[in-house]
Coordinates of C-alpha atoms in Angstrom, one line a residue:
M172 CA 10.2 -10.6 -10.3
S173 CA 7.0 -12.4 -11.2
A174 CA 4.6 -14.9 -9.7
A175 CA 2.5 -17.6 -11.2
P176 CA -0.9 -16.1 -12.0
A177 CA -4.0 -17.1 -10.1
E178 CA -7.1 -15.9 -11.9
R179 CA -6.7 -13.6 -14.9
P180 CA -9.1 -11.6 -17.0
A181 CA -10.4 -13.2 -20.2
A182 CA -9.7 -11.4 -23.5
G183 CA -11.5 -8.1 -23.7
G184 CA -11.2 -7.2 -20.0
P185 CA -13.7 -4.8 -18.5
D186 CA -16.5 -3.4 -20.6
T187 CA -15.4 0.1 -21.6
S188 CA -18.1 0.7 -24.2
G189 CA -20.3 2.6 -21.8
T190 CA -23.3 0.4 -22.7
A191 CA -23.3 -1.9 -19.7
T192 CA -25.9 -1.0 -17.0
A193 CA -25.2 -3.8 -14.5
N194 CA -22.5 -3.6 -11.8
T195 CA -20.8 -6.2 -9.7
L196 CA -19.5 -5.0 -6.3
V197 CA -18.0 -6.4 -3.1
R198 CA -19.3 -5.3 0.3
M199 CA -17.7 -5.6 3.7
T200 CA -20.7 -6.2 6.0
G201 CA -19.1 -6.3 9.5
S202 CA -16.1 -7.1 11.6
G203 CA -14.8 -10.7 11.6
T204 CA -13.5 -13.1 9.0
P205 CA -13.4 -12.5 5.3
E206 CA -15.5 -15.6 4.7
E207 CA -18.3 -14.2 6.9
H208 CA -18.2 -10.5 6.0
I209 CA -17.0 -10.1 2.4
Q210 CA -19.9 -10.6 0.0
T211 CA -20.2 -10.1 -3.8
E212 CA -23.4 -8.5 -5.0
A213 CA -25.0 -7.3 -8.2
G214 CA -26.2 -3.7 -8.5
P215 CA -26.8 -0.9 -11.0
R216 CA -24.0 0.9 -12.7
P217 CA -23.3 4.4 -11.1
A218 CA -23.9 7.6 -13.1
A219 CA -21.4 10.4 -13.5
A220 CA -22.1 13.3 -11.2
K221 CA -21.1 16.9 -11.9
G222 CA -17.3 17.1 -11.9
G223 CA -17.0 13.4 -11.9
V224 CA -16.6 10.3 -14.1
V225 CA -17.5 6.7 -14.2
V226 CA -14.6 4.2 -14.6
A227 CA -14.6 0.6 -15.7
V228 CA -12.1 -1.0 -13.4
E229 CA -9.3 -3.1 -14.9
A230 CA -7.6 -3.9 -11.6
A231 CA -8.2 -3.0 -7.9
G232 CA -5.7 -3.5 -5.1
V233 CA -6.1 -5.6 -1.9
S234 CA -4.1 -4.1 0.9
F235 CA -3.5 -4.4 4.7
A236 CA -5.8 -1.4 5.1
E237 CA -8.7 -3.6 4.2
V238 CA -7.6 -6.2 6.8
Q239 CA -7.6 -3.4 9.4
M240 CA -11.1 -2.3 8.2
L241 CA -12.4 -5.9 8.4
Q242 CA -11.2 -6.1 12.0
H243 CA -12.5 -2.6 12.7
L244 CA -8.9 -1.6 13.6
H245 CA -8.3 1.0 10.9
P246 CA -7.6 4.5 12.2
F247 CA -10.4 6.0 10.0
P248 CA -12.9 3.1 9.8
P249 CA -15.9 3.4 7.4
R250 CA -19.3 2.4 8.7
F251 CA -20.5 -1.1 7.8
P252 CA -21.6 -2.1 5.2
F253 CA -19.4 -0.5 2.6
V254 CA -17.5 -1.2 -0.6
P255 CA -13.8 -1.5 0.2
G256 CA -10.9 -0.9 -2.1
Y257 CA -8.1 1.6 -1.6
D258 CA -6.8 1.9 -5.2
L259 CA -7.7 1.1 -8.8
V260 CA -6.7 1.3 -12.5
G261 CA -9.3 1.5 -15.2
R262 CA -10.9 3.4 -18.1
I263 CA -13.3 6.3 -18.2
V264 CA -16.7 5.2 -19.7
E265 CA -18.7 8.3 -18.8
V266 CA -17.9 11.9 -18.2
G267 CA -20.1 14.1 -16.1
P268 CA -20.9 17.8 -16.5
G269 CA -18.2 20.3 -15.9
V270 CA -15.3 17.9 -16.4
T271 CA -12.4 19.1 -18.4
G272 CA -9.1 17.4 -19.3
W273 CA -10.6 13.9 -19.4
K274 CA -12.6 12.0 -22.0
T275 CA -14.2 8.6 -22.5
G276 CA -11.5 6.0 -23.1
D277 CA -8.8 7.6 -21.0
R278 CA -6.9 5.2 -18.8
I279 CA -6.6 6.4 -15.2
A280 CA -5.5 5.5 -11.7
A281 CA -7.1 6.7 -8.5
M282 CA -6.9 6.2 -4.8
P283 CA -10.4 6.7 -3.3
R284 CA -9.5 4.6 -0.2
T285 CA -12.9 2.9 -0.4
G286 CA -15.1 1.9 -3.3
S287 CA -12.6 0.3 -5.7
W288 CA -13.9 -3.3 -5.3
Q289 CA -16.5 -3.1 -8.1
R290 CA -16.7 -3.3 -11.8
F291 CA -17.8 0.3 -12.3
V292 CA -16.9 3.2 -10.0
A293 CA -18.0 6.8 -9.8
L294 CA -15.0 9.1 -9.0
P295 CA -14.3 12.9 -8.8
A296 CA -12.3 13.9 -11.9
K297 CA -9.9 16.0 -9.8
D298 CA -8.5 12.8 -8.2
L299 CA -7.5 11.0 -11.3
T300 CA -4.0 10.3 -12.6
E301 CA -3.1 9.2 -16.1
V302 CA -1.8 5.6 -16.7
P303 CA 0.4 4.8 -19.7
E304 CA -1.2 2.5 -22.2
E305 CA 1.7 0.1 -22.3
L306 CA 1.7 -0.6 -18.6
D307 CA 0.1 -3.8 -17.4
A308 CA -2.9 -3.2 -15.2
D309 CA -1.5 -5.3 -12.3
V310 CA 1.7 -3.4 -12.3
A311 CA -0.1 -0.1 -12.7
V312 CA -2.3 -0.7 -9.6
A313 CA 0.6 -2.0 -7.5
L314 CA 2.2 1.5 -8.1
V315 CA -0.8 3.5 -6.8
A316 CA -1.0 3.3 -3.0
N317 CA 1.9 0.9 -2.5
G318 CA 4.3 2.5 -5.0
V319 CA 3.6 6.2 -4.1
T320 CA 3.9 5.3 -0.4
A321 CA 7.4 3.8 -1.0
Y322 CA 8.5 6.6 -3.3
Q323 CA 7.4 9.5 -1.0
M324 CA 8.9 8.0 2.1
L325 CA 12.2 7.5 0.4
H326 CA 12.3 10.7 -1.6
R327 CA 10.2 13.2 0.3
L328 CA 10.7 12.3 4.0
T329 CA 14.4 11.5 4.0
R330 CA 17.6 13.1 2.7
L331 CA 19.5 10.0 1.8
R332 CA 22.6 9.9 -0.3
P333 CA 24.1 7.0 -2.4
G334 CA 26.3 4.8 -0.1
Q335 CA 24.2 5.2 3.0
T336 CA 22.3 2.3 4.6
V337 CA 18.6 1.8 5.3
L338 CA 16.6 -0.8 7.1
V339 CA 13.3 -1.8 5.5
H340 CA 10.8 -3.9 7.5
G341 CA 8.5 -6.2 5.6
A342 CA 10.6 -6.2 2.4
S343 CA 8.5 -9.0 0.8
G344 CA 5.3 -7.0 1.1
G345 CA 3.6 -4.7 -1.4
V346 CA 5.2 -1.5 -0.1
G347 CA 8.4 -3.0 1.3
A348 CA 9.4 -4.7 -2.0
L349 CA 9.0 -1.5 -4.0
L350 CA 10.7 0.5 -1.3
T351 CA 13.7 -1.9 -1.4
Q352 CA 13.9 -1.7 -5.2
L353 CA 13.8 2.1 -5.2
A354 CA 16.4 2.3 -2.5
V355 CA 18.8 -0.1 -4.3
H356 CA 18.2 2.0 -7.5
R357 CA 19.2 5.1 -5.6
G358 CA 22.5 3.5 -4.6
L359 CA 21.7 2.7 -1.0
R360 CA 22.7 -0.4 1.0
V361 CA 19.5 -2.1 2.1
V362 CA 19.1 -4.4 5.1
A363 CA 15.6 -5.8 5.1
T364 CA 13.5 -8.0 7.3
A365 CA 11.2 -10.8 6.2
S366 CA 10.4 -14.3 7.3
A367 CA 13.1 -16.9 6.6
A368 CA 11.0 -18.5 3.8
K369 CA 11.1 -15.2 1.9
H370 CA 14.8 -14.4 2.2
D371 CA 15.6 -15.6 -1.4
A372 CA 13.0 -13.2 -2.7
V373 CA 14.5 -10.4 -0.7
R374 CA 18.0 -11.1 -1.9
H375 CA 16.7 -11.0 -5.5
L376 CA 15.6 -7.4 -4.8
G377 CA 19.2 -6.6 -3.9
A378 CA 18.9 -6.5 -0.1
E379 CA 20.5 -8.3 2.8
P380 CA 17.7 -10.2 4.6
L381 CA 17.2 -10.7 8.3
D382 CA 14.5 -12.7 10.1
Y383 CA 12.3 -10.3 12.0
R384 CA 11.3 -13.0 14.4
T385 CA 14.9 -13.5 15.6
P386 CA 15.5 -12.2 19.1
G387 CA 18.0 -9.3 19.3
L388 CA 17.3 -7.9 15.9
A389 CA 18.7 -4.5 16.8
A390 CA 22.0 -6.2 17.8
Q391 CA 22.1 -8.0 14.4
V392 CA 21.6 -4.8 12.6
R393 CA 24.3 -3.1 14.6
A394 CA 26.7 -6.0 13.8
L395 CA 26.1 -5.4 10.1
V396 CA 26.1 -1.6 10.4
P397 CA 28.2 -0.6 13.5
G398 CA 27.5 3.1 13.1
G399 CA 23.8 2.6 12.7
V400 CA 21.5 2.9 9.7
D401 CA 20.6 6.2 8.2
A402 CA 16.8 5.4 7.9
V403 CA 14.4 2.8 9.3
F404 CA 11.1 2.2 7.5
D405 CA 8.7 0.5 9.9
H406 CA 5.2 -0.9 9.2
I407 CA 4.8 -2.6 12.6
G408 CA 4.6 0.2 15.1
G409 CA 4.5 -0.3 18.9
R410 CA 7.6 -1.3 20.7
G411 CA 9.3 -2.0 17.4
L412 CA 9.6 1.7 16.9
D413 CA 11.9 1.9 20.0
A414 CA 14.1 -0.8 18.5
G415 CA 14.2 1.1 15.2
W416 CA 15.1 4.3 17.0
S417 CA 18.0 2.5 18.7
M418 CA 19.4 1.4 15.3
L419 CA 19.6 4.9 13.8
A420 CA 22.9 6.7 13.2
R421 CA 23.2 10.4 14.1
G422 CA 21.0 12.4 11.8
G423 CA 19.0 9.3 10.9
T424 CA 15.3 9.1 10.2
L425 CA 12.7 6.7 11.5
V426 CA 9.5 6.5 9.3
S427 CA 6.4 4.8 10.7
F428 CA 4.0 4.1 7.9
D429 CA 1.5 1.6 9.5
S430 CA 0.8 -0.3 12.7
S431 CA 0.4 -4.0 13.3
V432 CA -3.1 -4.9 14.7
A433 CA -2.0 -8.3 16.0
G434 CA -3.2 -8.8 19.6
Y435 CA -5.9 -6.1 19.5
R436 CA -9.6 -7.0 19.7
P437 CA -11.8 -6.1 16.8
G438 CA -13.4 -2.7 17.4
Q439 CA -10.4 -1.1 19.1
W440 CA -10.2 1.0 16.0
F441 CA -7.5 3.6 17.0
R442 CA -5.6 1.8 19.8
P443 CA -3.0 0.1 17.5
H444 CA -2.0 3.5 16.2
V445 CA -1.6 5.4 19.5
P446 CA 1.9 4.1 20.3
A447 CA 3.3 5.5 17.0
L448 CA 1.5 8.8 17.6
R449 CA 2.8 9.1 21.1
R450 CA 6.4 8.2 20.2
T451 CA 6.4 10.7 17.3
A452 CA 5.2 13.5 19.5
V453 CA 7.8 12.8 22.2
R454 CA 10.6 12.6 19.7
F455 CA 9.5 15.7 17.9
F456 CA 9.8 17.8 21.1
A457 CA 13.0 16.1 22.1
R458 CA 14.6 16.8 18.7
H459 CA 13.7 20.5 19.0
L460 CA 15.4 20.5 22.5
G461 CA 18.5 19.1 20.9
L462 CA 18.2 15.7 22.7
T463 CA 18.1 13.3 19.8
G464 CA 21.5 13.6 18.2
G465 CA 19.9 14.9 15.1
R466 CA 17.7 11.9 14.8
R467 CA 14.0 12.4 13.9
M468 CA 10.8 10.3 13.6
S469 CA 8.0 10.8 11.1
M470 CA 4.6 9.2 10.5
Y471 CA 3.5 8.8 6.9
Y472 CA 0.1 8.4 5.4
V473 CA -0.4 8.5 1.6
K474 CA -2.9 11.0 0.2
P475 CA -3.9 12.2 -3.2
G476 CA -2.9 15.6 -4.7
A477 CA -0.4 17.2 -7.0
A478 CA 2.6 15.4 -5.5
F479 CA 0.8 12.1 -5.7
S480 CA 0.2 12.5 -9.4
A481 CA 3.8 13.6 -10.1
D482 CA 5.3 10.7 -8.1
Y483 CA 2.9 8.2 -9.7
T484 CA 4.0 9.4 -13.2
E485 CA 7.7 8.9 -12.2
L486 CA 6.9 5.4 -10.8
C487 CA 5.3 4.4 -14.2
R488 CA 8.4 5.6 -15.9
L489 CA 10.7 3.5 -13.7
A490 CA 8.4 0.5 -14.2
A491 CA 8.6 0.9 -18.0
A492 CA 12.4 1.2 -17.8
G493 CA 12.6 -2.1 -15.8
V494 CA 13.8 -0.5 -12.6
L495 CA 10.6 -1.5 -10.7
T496 CA 9.0 -4.9 -11.1
P497 CA 6.1 -5.2 -8.7
R498 CA 5.5 -8.8 -7.7
I499 CA 1.9 -9.9 -8.1
A500 CA 1.0 -12.5 -5.4
G501 CA -2.4 -13.4 -7.0
R502 CA -5.1 -12.2 -9.4
H503 CA -8.7 -12.8 -8.4
P504 CA -12.2 -12.2 -9.8
L505 CA -14.5 -10.2 -7.5
E506 CA -16.3 -13.4 -6.6
H507 CA -13.0 -14.6 -4.9
T508 CA -12.2 -11.4 -3.0
A509 CA -12.6 -13.2 0.4
R510 CA -9.8 -15.7 -0.8
A511 CA -7.5 -12.7 -1.6
V512 CA -8.1 -11.2 1.8
R513 CA -7.6 -14.5 3.5
A514 CA -4.2 -15.0 1.7
L515 CA -3.1 -11.5 3.0
L516 CA -4.3 -12.4 6.5
D517 CA -2.4 -15.6 6.5
G518 CA 0.9 -13.8 5.8
T519 CA 2.3 -16.3 3.3
S520 CA 2.1 -14.0 0.2
I521 CA 4.9 -12.2 -1.5
G522 CA 3.8 -9.1 -3.3
K523 CA 0.4 -7.6 -4.2
H524 CA -3.0 -9.3 -4.5
V525 CA -5.1 -7.8 -7.3
L526 CA -8.8 -8.0 -8.1
T527 CA -9.8 -8.2 -11.8
P528 CA -13.4 -7.0 -11.9
G529 CA -13.9 -7.7 -15.6
P530 CA -15.0 -11.0 -17.2
T531 CA -12.7 -13.8 -15.8
T532 CA -11.9 -17.4 -16.4
A533 CA -10.6 -20.0 -14.1
P534 CA -6.8 -20.4 -13.9

């Protein structure tokens, strides 16, 4: 799938010569609206520390985590002001003392969780993953946090077999769309929720769409899959986890990978995530007492490491083979970061919003 580009990098992209000394960065200054609290600034380029590198960023992701941070509702909120940015793709322009295995010019991906929204980023070398040269930067960054989240939930948290059925919530989003494609590729039947306006896009992914706003969603799923689904992937949390649990077949798995912050006041940083934690704990003990019919519930949070690198490499292979086609909702220069966050907040986007920190031109 593809989307009409918004703002794209001009020819040449980010400066990877190592000679630039100026940096451009985006700060989140407080809790509120993106227009008020997301600011683009100039600053010096960072230097490579011992065991670290400096990377010229080709593309950085915009995710729901930044929306949570802006509203001070993220479970691990940084202190304001800070530079957001969960994931990035770029090239090494400086290598610090003690670094082995990486050199200037290498193309890498990383998931620092904060700090990606700038032109040059200092990163620990141990957290880098190689990116194939032929992979488009937008696609490559969409596979970092979003792609690895989708891949690990499907392949590492469940034991699904071809012919089984899964329910994917938010199938038009950055994680949900990739999860749907991976599940279809694995031979699974996918029932997927999205707003009615996005159902054609969901069908294009190979799934059967349902409107998540429709009352009685669990009954609709049961009508489609009378025996229950074998896995539910939920990014909403709260009472929706109870509905997801009720849709599971015997031996099925409910995976909670995020929590909606709708209805919570800014600053209630951990409260949106408590319902998922409580339900996971209760069902963990119930399962070990033999009270769940073999059903289980897991919470998922993506993190770097050896498994991350291996899974990212496999995602790049699948993208190169045409199995995965991340949809890019928009491409924005750093100066328009607030617009990208606003688009995500408004909920009308399909796919991933990407920042392009290099020289840009208007669309």
